[in-house]
Amino acid sequence: MLPVLQRGALHPDEVVPEQWNDWRWQLRNMLRNADDFSRFANLTDAEVAGLARTRELFRTGATPYYASLMDAERSDCPIRRQALPALDELAFRDEEHRDPLGEDAHSPVPSIFHKYPDRCLLYVVDRCAIYCRHCNRRRIVGGEQPPKRNEIDEALEYIESQPRIRDVLISGGDPLLLSSKRLGEILGRLRRIKHVEIIRIGSRVPVVLPMRIDDALCQTLAEHHPVFVNTHFNHPAEITDLSRQACERLVNHGIPVGNQAVLLRGINSSAPTLRALMRSLIRMRVRPYYLFQGDTVLGTDHLRTSVESAIDLMDGLRGWMSGMAVPQLVIDAPGGGGKIPIGPDYLREIGESEVRLRNYRGLEVTYPQPREKDPHVSYDEVYFRGIAPDDDREGGE
Ligand SMILES: *Cc1c(COP(=O)(O)O)cnc(C)c1O
């Protein structure tokens, strides 16, 4: 029997561990307003005003767990700045969009965003365990327009009808908020589609609701291998014993975990912060995958860095730390052109006989070109005889 608790108790000092460690309790008690957040931090007037004035515009919410990581005294705390809306969100700019990545224009059926030849995104839930201030899907997440069961069925039928799709990214919203049973159903349906080779799940749950990553969930995922999880840590302060255990539990079930961070001005836009983040990730076997330039989402101009400073920051990673810990910096093209890698230019000149480069320390290096130019693998004709070459599927581009 749990002891009788104070009504509305939210702080770890006020609740018993059985509640704190129950992911459904965390979700039921998500913090939404100044009263809730003030149990964890001494809010500034600007934060209180930000919470009040953005209420009609954008969803706000964070788990008590995530809020417990806040610095109670400093409003520049990276956790506070990711969870609490700033007044700057009210300043919309002409170049900002509701749908910066042109997803709605690449949606052949509800719940599918399909813009690459061989992979698509399956949108299964419209809720999250945090409503990130930089969210590029803030137009649809929040719990008001959940994808309907028949829409997800039709989305699965669409994937079945498109033999060129070999990689399905389950996203949302946060797919790990579904019950393990429902998630298992969706994974099972995908696995029965022959041409689907890999399944990826995009989730911020390891960061904001790590108690959700229990053995039952990991087993459900592992039944449908190859399954990959890409999570979203943005700052080393988000890495705790619990979030580390969550990531390690996934990996121990054979699920490779990657990280997709977003560069956020004044939050993680420094070389020491990014290095500490990437090193902490790789130590818990989470492989840094992408570092995103901020998308041009409504109300997020104050969170974006300039492209030059993003590139300078990358220059401070590559070569200075394990290559395993270095993510790829990308701009997700406004309008839906896909992810475009950007980064420091190491190539100075491509000549006929040699290439001039610079290394991470700025030293010039030359690389001699081979005498013959054209790549031709004659054995391909033998190896691919009788098998459709990988990129020859119906509908490929
Ligand atoms: C990001 C994204 C993908 C996956 O891109 P990768 O570069 O393969 O990780 C696929 N579909 C959509 C709609 C995306 O936004």
Short mmCIF file of N, CA and C in Angstrom, two decimals, residues 23-24 176 178-184 187 211-224 249-250 253 255:
data_model
loop_
_atom_site.label_atom_id
_atom_site.label_comp_id
_atom_site.label_asym_id
_atom_site.label_seq_id
_atom_site.Cartn_x
_atom_site.Cartn_y
_atom_site.Cartn_z
N TRP A 23 6.46 5.44 -14.94
CA TRP A 23 6.43 6.38 -16.07
C TRP A 23 5.05 6.94 -16.31
N ARG A 24 4.02 6.17 -16.00
CA ARG A 24 2.66 6.69 -16.20
C ARG A 24 2.35 7.79 -15.19
N LEU A 176 7.52 5.97 -27.92
CA LEU A 176 7.70 5.16 -26.71
C LEU A 176 6.69 5.52 -25.63
N LEU A 178 3.55 5.04 -26.38
CA LEU A 178 2.53 4.01 -26.62
C LEU A 178 2.76 2.87 -25.62
N SER A 179 1.73 2.10 -25.36
CA SER A 179 1.93 0.92 -24.51
C SER A 179 2.84 -0.03 -25.27
N SER A 180 3.55 -0.87 -24.53
CA SER A 180 4.45 -1.82 -25.20
C SER A 180 3.64 -2.73 -26.11
N LYS A 181 2.40 -3.01 -25.71
CA LYS A 181 1.55 -3.91 -26.51
C LYS A 181 1.24 -3.27 -27.86
N ARG A 182 0.81 -2.01 -27.84
CA ARG A 182 0.46 -1.32 -29.09
C ARG A 182 1.70 -1.15 -29.98
N LEU A 183 2.81 -0.78 -29.35
CA LEU A 183 4.04 -0.62 -30.12
C LEU A 183 4.43 -1.95 -30.76
N GLY A 184 4.29 -3.03 -29.99
CA GLY A 184 4.60 -4.37 -30.49
C GLY A 184 3.72 -4.72 -31.71
N LEU A 187 5.09 -2.72 -34.69
CA LEU A 187 6.36 -3.31 -35.12
C LEU A 187 6.12 -4.65 -35.82
N MET A 211 12.55 6.21 -16.97
CA MET A 211 11.96 5.05 -16.28
C MET A 211 11.02 4.25 -17.20
N ARG A 212 10.69 4.82 -18.35
CA ARG A 212 9.86 4.09 -19.32
C ARG A 212 10.63 2.93 -19.97
N ILE A 213 11.97 3.05 -20.00
CA ILE A 213 12.76 2.05 -20.72
C ILE A 213 12.97 0.85 -19.80
N ASP A 214 11.93 0.03 -19.68
CA ASP A 214 12.05 -1.14 -18.82
C ASP A 214 12.34 -2.39 -19.66
N ASP A 215 12.56 -3.52 -18.98
CA ASP A 215 12.93 -4.73 -19.72
C ASP A 215 11.83 -5.16 -20.68
N ALA A 216 10.57 -4.98 -20.26
CA ALA A 216 9.46 -5.43 -21.12
C ALA A 216 9.47 -4.64 -22.43
N LEU A 217 9.69 -3.33 -22.34
CA LEU A 217 9.74 -2.52 -23.57
C LEU A 217 10.91 -2.97 -24.44
N CYS A 218 12.09 -3.14 -23.80
CA CYS A 218 13.27 -3.52 -24.58
C CYS A 218 13.04 -4.87 -25.26
N GLN A 219 12.38 -5.79 -24.55
CA GLN A 219 12.10 -7.10 -25.17
C GLN A 219 11.17 -6.96 -26.35
N THR A 220 10.15 -6.12 -26.21
CA THR A 220 9.23 -5.89 -27.33
C THR A 220 10.00 -5.39 -28.54
N LEU A 221 10.88 -4.43 -28.33
CA LEU A 221 11.66 -3.89 -29.45
C LEU A 221 12.55 -4.98 -30.05
N ALA A 222 13.20 -5.72 -29.16
CA ALA A 222 14.18 -6.71 -29.61
C ALA A 222 13.54 -7.86 -30.38
N GLU A 223 12.23 -8.08 -30.18
CA GLU A 223 11.55 -9.13 -30.94
C GLU A 223 11.45 -8.80 -32.42
N HIS A 224 11.71 -7.56 -32.75
CA HIS A 224 11.48 -7.12 -34.14
C HIS A 224 12.76 -6.63 -34.81
N ARG A 249 20.37 -0.09 -21.18
CA ARG A 249 19.43 -1.22 -21.24
C ARG A 249 19.02 -1.48 -22.70
N LEU A 250 18.77 -0.42 -23.44
CA LEU A 250 18.44 -0.59 -24.86
C LEU A 250 19.59 -1.29 -25.59
N HIS A 253 20.04 -4.86 -25.03
CA HIS A 253 19.08 -5.71 -25.75
C HIS A 253 19.38 -5.73 -27.24
N ILE A 255 19.91 -3.17 -29.22
CA ILE A 255 19.35 -2.04 -29.97
C ILE A 255 20.39 -0.93 -30.04
#
